[in-house]
Coordinates of C-alpha atoms and ligand atoms in Angstrom, one line a residue:
X1 CA -19.7 17.7 -5.1
X2 CA -16.0 18.4 -5.3
X3 CA -13.7 15.7 -6.7
X4 CA -10.0 15.6 -7.7
X5 CA -10.0 14.3 -11.3
X6 CA -7.6 13.8 -14.2
X7 CA -8.4 13.3 -17.8
X8 CA -4.9 12.5 -19.2
X9 CA -1.9 10.6 -17.9
X10 CA 1.0 12.7 -16.7
X11 CA 2.8 14.6 -13.9
X12 CA 1.0 15.6 -10.7
X13 CA -0.3 18.8 -12.4
X14 CA -2.8 16.7 -14.4
X15 CA -4.9 16.6 -11.2
X16 CA -7.6 19.2 -11.0
X17 CA -10.7 20.0 -9.1
X18 CA -13.9 19.0 -10.9
X19 CA -17.6 19.6 -9.9
X20 CA -19.4 16.3 -10.2
X21 CA -22.9 15.2 -9.4
X22 CA -23.4 13.8 -5.9
X23 CA -24.1 10.1 -6.2
X24 CA -27.1 8.4 -4.5
X25 CA -27.0 4.9 -3.2
X26 CA -28.7 2.1 -5.2
X27 CA -30.1 -1.0 -3.5
X28 CA -27.4 -2.6 -1.4
X29 CA -25.1 0.4 -1.5
X30 CA -24.0 3.0 1.1
X31 CA -23.3 6.7 0.5
X32 CA -20.1 7.7 2.1
X33 CA -19.1 11.3 3.0
X34 CA -15.3 11.0 2.5
X35 CA -13.4 12.8 5.2
X36 CA -9.9 11.7 4.2
X37 CA -8.1 9.7 1.5
X38 CA -4.5 8.8 1.2
X39 CA -1.9 9.3 -1.6
X40 CA -0.2 5.9 -2.2
X41 CA 1.7 3.9 -4.8
X42 CA -1.4 2.9 -6.7
X43 CA -2.5 6.6 -7.1
X44 CA 0.9 7.6 -8.4
X45 CA 1.1 4.7 -10.8
X46 CA -2.4 5.1 -12.1
X47 CA -2.0 8.8 -12.6
X48 CA 1.0 8.1 -14.9
X49 CA 0.1 4.7 -16.2
X50 CA 0.2 5.6 -19.9
X51 CA 3.9 6.5 -19.6
X52 CA 5.0 3.5 -17.6
X53 CA 7.6 1.4 -19.3
X54 CA 8.0 -2.4 -18.8
X55 CA 11.0 -1.9 -16.6
X56 CA 9.1 0.5 -14.3
X57 CA 6.2 -1.9 -14.1
X58 CA 6.6 -3.9 -10.9
X59 CA 4.9 -7.1 -12.2
X60 CA 5.7 -9.7 -14.9
X61 CA 6.0 -7.9 -18.2
X62 CA 3.3 -9.9 -20.0
X63 CA 0.7 -8.3 -17.6
X64 CA 1.5 -4.8 -18.8
X65 CA -0.7 -4.7 -21.9
X66 CA -3.8 -6.2 -20.1
X67 CA -3.2 -3.6 -17.3
X68 CA -3.0 -0.8 -19.9
X69 CA -6.3 -2.0 -21.4
X70 CA -7.9 -2.0 -18.0
X71 CA -6.6 1.4 -17.0
X72 CA -7.3 2.9 -20.4
X73 CA -4.8 2.8 -23.3
X74 CA -4.5 6.5 -24.1
X75 CA -6.6 8.2 -21.4
X76 CA -7.6 7.0 -18.0
X77 CA -10.9 5.2 -17.9
X78 CA -11.4 5.9 -14.2
X79 CA -10.8 9.6 -13.7
X80 CA -11.0 9.9 -9.9
X81 CA -8.1 8.3 -8.1
X82 CA -8.1 7.2 -4.4
X83 CA -7.9 3.6 -3.3
X84 CA -8.6 4.0 0.4
X85 CA -10.6 6.3 2.6
X86 CA -12.1 7.2 6.0
X87 CA -15.5 8.7 6.2
X88 CA -19.1 8.6 7.5
X89 CA -22.0 6.7 6.1
X90 CA -24.5 9.5 5.1
X91 CA -27.3 7.3 3.7
X92 CA -28.0 3.7 2.8
X93 CA -29.9 2.1 -0.1
X94 CA -32.6 -0.5 0.2
X95 CA -31.6 -3.8 1.9
X96 CA -28.4 -2.6 3.4
X97 CA -27.9 -4.4 6.7
X98 CA -24.3 -3.9 7.8
X99 CA -24.1 -0.1 8.1
X100 CA -26.4 2.6 9.4
X101 CA -26.3 6.4 8.6
X102 CA -23.8 8.0 10.9
X103 CA -21.4 5.0 11.1
X104 CA -17.7 6.0 10.9
X105 CA -16.0 3.6 8.5
X106 CA -12.8 3.1 6.6
X107 CA -12.5 1.3 3.3
X108 CA -10.2 -0.2 0.7
X109 CA -11.3 0.3 -2.9
X110 CA -8.2 -1.1 -4.6
X111 CA -7.8 -0.4 -8.3
X112 CA -11.5 0.5 -8.7
X113 CA -10.4 3.8 -7.0
X114 CA -12.8 6.8 -6.6
X115 CA -12.0 8.0 -3.1
X116 CA -10.7 11.4 -4.2
X117 CA -14.2 12.8 -4.0
X118 CA -16.4 14.3 -1.3
X119 CA -19.0 11.5 -1.7
X120 CA -18.9 8.0 -3.0
X121 CA -21.3 5.0 -3.2
X122 CA -20.1 1.5 -2.5
X123 CA -21.9 -1.8 -2.2
X124 CA -22.0 -2.7 1.5
X125 CA -20.2 -6.0 0.8
X126 CA -17.0 -4.3 -0.4
X127 CA -13.9 -4.1 1.8
X128 CA -15.4 -1.7 4.4
X129 CA -15.1 -1.9 8.2
X130 CA -15.9 0.4 11.1
X131 CA -13.1 3.0 11.5
X132 CA -10.7 2.4 14.5
X133 CA -12.3 4.5 17.2
X134 CA -8.9 5.9 18.5
X135 CA -7.8 7.3 15.1
X136 CA -8.7 10.5 13.3
X137 CA -10.2 10.2 9.8
X138 CA -6.8 11.4 8.4
X139 CA -4.9 8.7 10.3
X140 CA -7.5 6.0 9.5
X141 CA -7.5 6.8 5.8
X142 CA -3.8 5.8 5.6
X143 CA -4.3 2.3 7.0
X144 CA -6.6 0.1 4.8
X145 CA -4.2 -0.5 1.9
X146 CA -0.9 -0.9 3.7
X147 CA -2.6 -2.7 6.6
X148 CA -4.6 -5.2 4.7
X149 CA -1.8 -5.9 2.3
X150 CA 0.9 -6.3 5.0
X151 CA -1.4 -8.7 7.0
X152 CA -2.1 -10.8 3.9
X153 CA 1.5 -10.8 2.7
X154 CA 3.2 -11.5 6.1
X155 CA 0.8 -14.5 6.6
X156 CA 2.7 -16.1 3.7
X157 CA 6.0 -15.4 5.4
X158 CA 5.1 -17.4 8.5
X159 CA 7.1 -15.2 10.9
X160 CA 8.1 -16.8 14.2
X161 CA 9.1 -15.0 17.5
X162 CA 12.8 -14.3 17.8
X163 CA 13.4 -14.3 14.0
X164 CA 15.5 -11.7 12.4
X165 CA 13.6 -9.8 9.8
X166 CA 14.8 -7.3 7.2
X167 CA 12.1 -5.1 5.6
X168 CA 13.2 -3.3 2.4
X169 CA 10.8 -0.4 1.8
X170 CA 9.9 0.0 5.5
X171 CA 8.9 3.7 5.2
X172 CA 6.2 3.0 2.5
X173 CA 2.6 2.1 3.0
X174 CA 3.0 -1.7 3.1
X175 CA 6.4 -1.7 4.8
X176 CA 5.4 0.6 7.7
X177 CA 2.6 -1.8 8.7
X178 CA 4.8 -4.9 8.0
X179 CA 7.4 -3.5 10.3
X180 CA 4.9 -3.0 13.1
X181 CA 3.4 -6.4 12.6
X182 CA 6.7 -8.2 12.5
X183 CA 7.5 -6.5 15.9
X184 CA 4.1 -7.6 17.2
X185 CA 4.9 -11.2 16.2
X186 CA 8.1 -11.0 18.2
X187 CA 10.7 -10.6 15.5
X188 CA 13.8 -8.4 15.6
X189 CA 13.3 -6.0 12.8
X190 CA 15.8 -4.1 10.6
X191 CA 14.2 -1.5 8.4
X192 CA 15.6 -0.3 5.1
X193 CA 14.7 3.1 3.7
X194 CA 16.4 6.3 2.6
X195 CA 17.8 9.0 4.9
X196 CA 14.7 11.1 5.5
X197 CA 12.6 8.2 6.7
X198 CA 15.0 6.8 9.3
X199 CA 13.5 8.5 12.3
X200 CA 10.0 7.6 11.1
X201 CA 10.8 3.8 11.0
X202 CA 12.5 4.0 14.4
X203 CA 9.3 5.6 15.8
X204 CA 7.4 2.7 14.3
X205 CA 9.5 0.3 16.3
X206 CA 12.5 -0.8 14.1
X207 CA 15.3 -2.2 16.1
X208 CA 17.9 -1.3 13.5
X209 CA 17.7 1.0 10.4
X210 CA 19.7 0.8 7.2
X211 CA 19.9 3.8 4.9
X212 CA 20.0 2.2 1.4
X213 CA 21.6 5.3 0.0
X214 CA 24.7 4.8 2.2
X215 CA 24.8 1.2 3.0
X216 CA 24.4 -2.1 1.1
X217 CA 22.8 -4.6 3.5
X218 CA 24.2 -7.5 1.5
X219 CA 27.8 -6.3 2.4
X220 CA 27.4 -5.9 6.2
X221 CA 27.8 -9.6 7.1
X222 CA 24.5 -9.9 9.0
X223 CA 22.0 -12.7 8.3
X224 CA 18.2 -12.7 8.4
X225 CA 15.6 -15.4 8.6
X226 CA 13.3 -13.3 6.4
X227 CA 13.9 -10.6 3.9
X228 CA 10.7 -8.8 2.9
X229 CA 11.2 -6.8 -0.2
X230 CA 8.3 -4.5 -1.0
X231 CA 9.5 -3.1 -4.4
X232 CA 11.3 -6.2 -5.5
X233 CA 14.6 -4.4 -6.3
X234 CA 16.9 -6.9 -4.5
X235 CA 18.5 -9.9 -6.2
X236 CA 18.3 -13.4 -4.8
X237 CA 21.9 -14.1 -5.8
X238 CA 23.1 -11.0 -3.9
X239 CA 20.9 -11.7 -0.9
X240 CA 21.9 -15.3 -0.5
X241 CA 24.7 -14.5 1.9
X242 CA 22.4 -12.3 4.0
X243 CA 19.9 -15.1 4.5
X244 CA 20.2 -17.8 7.2
X245 CA 20.6 -21.3 5.7
X246 CA 16.8 -21.8 5.8
X247 CA 16.0 -18.1 5.2
X248 CA 13.3 -16.8 2.9
X249 CA 13.3 -13.8 0.5
X250 CA 9.7 -12.7 0.2
X251 CA 9.0 -10.5 -2.9
X252 CA 5.9 -8.3 -2.7
X253 CA 6.7 -7.1 -6.2
X254 CA 8.2 -9.5 -8.7
X255 CA 8.9 -10.3 -12.3
X256 CA 9.1 -13.6 -14.2
X257 CA 12.6 -14.1 -13.0
X258 CA 11.6 -14.2 -9.3
X259 CA 8.6 -16.5 -10.2
X260 CA 11.1 -18.9 -11.7
X261 CA 13.4 -18.6 -8.7
X262 CA 10.4 -19.4 -6.5
X263 CA 9.8 -22.5 -8.5
X264 CA 13.3 -24.0 -8.3
X265 CA 14.0 -22.9 -4.7
X266 CA 10.7 -24.6 -3.6
X267 CA 12.5 -27.9 -4.4
X268 CA 15.5 -27.0 -2.2
X269 CA 15.8 -27.6 1.5
X270 CA 17.7 -24.3 1.9
X271 CA 17.0 -20.7 1.2
X272 CA 13.7 -20.0 -0.6
X273 CA 12.2 -17.2 -2.7
X274 CA 8.6 -16.5 -2.2
X275 CA 6.6 -14.3 -4.5
X276 CA 3.7 -13.3 -2.3
X277 CA 0.3 -12.1 -3.5
X278 CA -2.7 -11.1 -1.5
X279 CA -6.3 -10.2 -2.2
X280 CA -8.1 -7.3 -0.5
X281 CA -10.7 -8.7 2.0
X282 CA -12.9 -7.4 4.8
X283 CA -11.6 -9.9 7.4
X284 CA -8.1 -8.4 7.1
X285 CA -9.4 -4.9 7.3
X286 CA -11.2 -5.8 10.4
X287 CA -8.0 -7.1 11.8
X288 CA -6.3 -3.8 10.9
X289 CA -9.0 -2.0 13.0
X290 CA -8.5 -4.3 16.0
X291 CA -4.7 -3.9 15.9
X292 CA -5.0 -0.1 15.7
X293 CA -7.5 0.0 18.5
X294 CA -5.3 -2.1 20.8
X295 CA -2.3 0.2 20.0
X296 CA -0.4 -2.5 18.0
X297 CA -0.5 -0.4 14.8
X298 CA 0.1 3.3 14.7
X299 CA -0.1 5.9 12.0
X300 CA 2.2 8.8 11.6
X301 CA 1.2 11.5 9.2
X302 CA 3.9 13.2 7.2
X303 CA 1.5 15.9 5.8
X304 CA -2.2 16.4 5.1
X305 CA -3.3 18.5 2.1
X306 CA -6.6 20.1 1.0
X307 CA -8.0 18.8 -2.3
X308 CA -6.8 21.9 -4.1
X309 CA -3.2 20.8 -3.3
X310 CA -3.5 17.2 -4.5
X311 CA -0.6 17.8 -7.0
X312 CA 1.7 18.8 -4.1
X313 CA 0.6 15.7 -2.2
X314 CA 1.4 13.5 -5.2
X315 CA 4.8 15.2 -5.6
X316 CA 5.7 14.5 -2.0
X317 CA 5.0 10.8 -2.4
X318 CA 6.5 10.5 -5.8
X319 CA 9.8 12.1 -4.7
X320 CA 10.3 9.4 -2.0
X321 CA 11.8 9.9 1.4
X322 CA 8.4 10.0 3.2
X323 CA 8.4 10.5 6.9
X324 CA 4.9 9.2 7.4
X325 CA 1.6 8.9 5.5
X326 CA 0.4 11.6 3.0
X327 CA -3.3 12.3 3.2
X328 CA -5.9 14.5 1.5
X329 CA -8.7 15.7 3.7
X330 CA -12.0 17.0 2.4
Ligands
NAP401 N1 1.9 -8.8 -3.9 C1 0.8 -8.1 -3.7 O1 -0.3 -8.7 -3.5 C2 0.8 -6.6 -3.8 C3 -0.3 -5.9 -3.3 C4 -0.3 -4.5 -3.4 C5 0.9 -3.9 -3.8 N2 1.9 -4.6 -4.3 C6 3.2 -3.9 -4.8 O2 3.7 -3.2 -3.7 C7 4.5 -2.1 -4.2 C8 4.1 -0.8 -3.5 O3 4.3 -0.9 -2.2 P1 4.0 0.4 -1.2 O4 2.7 0.9 -1.6 O5 4.4 0.1 0.2 O6 5.1 1.4 -1.9 P2 5.5 2.8 -1.3 O7 4.6 3.3 -0.3 O8 5.8 3.7 -2.5 O9 6.9 2.5 -0.5 C9 8.0 2.1 -1.2 C10 9.2 2.0 -0.2 O10 10.3 1.5 -0.9 C11 11.5 2.3 -0.6 N3 12.4 2.3 -1.7 C12 12.4 3.0 -2.8 N4 13.4 2.8 -3.6 C13 14.2 1.8 -3.0 C14 15.4 1.2 -3.2 N5 16.1 1.4 -4.4 N6 15.9 0.3 -2.3 C15 15.2 0.1 -1.2 N7 14.0 0.7 -0.8 C16 13.5 1.5 -1.7 C17 10.9 3.6 -0.3 O11 11.8 4.3 0.6 P3 12.2 5.8 0.4 O12 10.9 6.6 0.1 O13 12.9 6.2 1.6 O14 13.1 5.8 -0.9 C18 9.6 3.2 0.5 O15 9.9 2.9 1.8 C19 4.2 -2.1 -5.7 O16 5.3 -2.6 -6.5 C20 2.9 -2.9 -5.9 O17 2.9 -3.5 -7.1 C21 1.9 -5.9 -4.2

């Protein structure tokens, strides 16, 4: 079978096509014929992990070394990227109960990766659900990560109808779903992204759009009940005047400083910092399917690429300014 592999950290060009043995399902596993997989933040980060500095690492610095050990210090341990997929169950191992051959599924693999391949075996109890029936494989492959993360993270934000919500990073995987969910929960949503993504976030339902390359939202005099910052690049001190008196600044990515701010703002009755974490789970993925099937979540594709052009797909995501999801189809 064909896979997109890499054996050293580096730029998109380290990705290459490799012939690998087709796996066969063990007891409790399903064999998936992968139709599509996305290119997302995790793939770009993992591809270049050996070269990531502590300031580029979007988590507390003390986690960088354990993360390096887990990814592989000098060379990547897991040589096939891909944290989400859409495909068809081709065969099942002994004792598999949830899925039958022929079932169309989508799945979230997280940092275990491996979806950049024509076939993949997964234990049936991993984060796998039936694919939304109204979406193509290419569309469905772009939803599990952003969808499940946004659902889990927004749960911590406790959005209420009528609230004013600002989403920083609204054109990315998590932000695009968070925007649509916030609208679904009845909020008035302002999306922040760069110039190329402005029409994209409007199509997803944003009421207002701010281009961060031209406007600093902290200077426009508007206030929000919730600021949802995906990459964690904002500062609480600068955001204070943009938060309503009981407003919350939710960091999806955070360092020690934000964790400490969460600690001391927890004691206050006023504005709060929340460093939100979520864990991949099947219930959230099933909710993603149901929201997609009822038209509450849509997927807009920027571009799809064949496996041979995986490097171009990575470059498109890495350069920023996406106008939709970027997907590799097998
Ligand atoms: N807390 C958790 O449980 C959890 C779980 C998963 C992931 N994460 C974190 O989530 C982050 C990745 O999110 P993602 O996959 O949605 O990323 P993504 O797809 O790469 O999207 C990033 C977004 O941020 C925007 N952006 C880039 N630079 C910006 C700036 N200076 N100011 C404002 N916006 C900017 C981008 O817009 P343009 O492209 O237009 O520049 C894009 O909309 C990572 O840091 C990861 O560690 C956290």
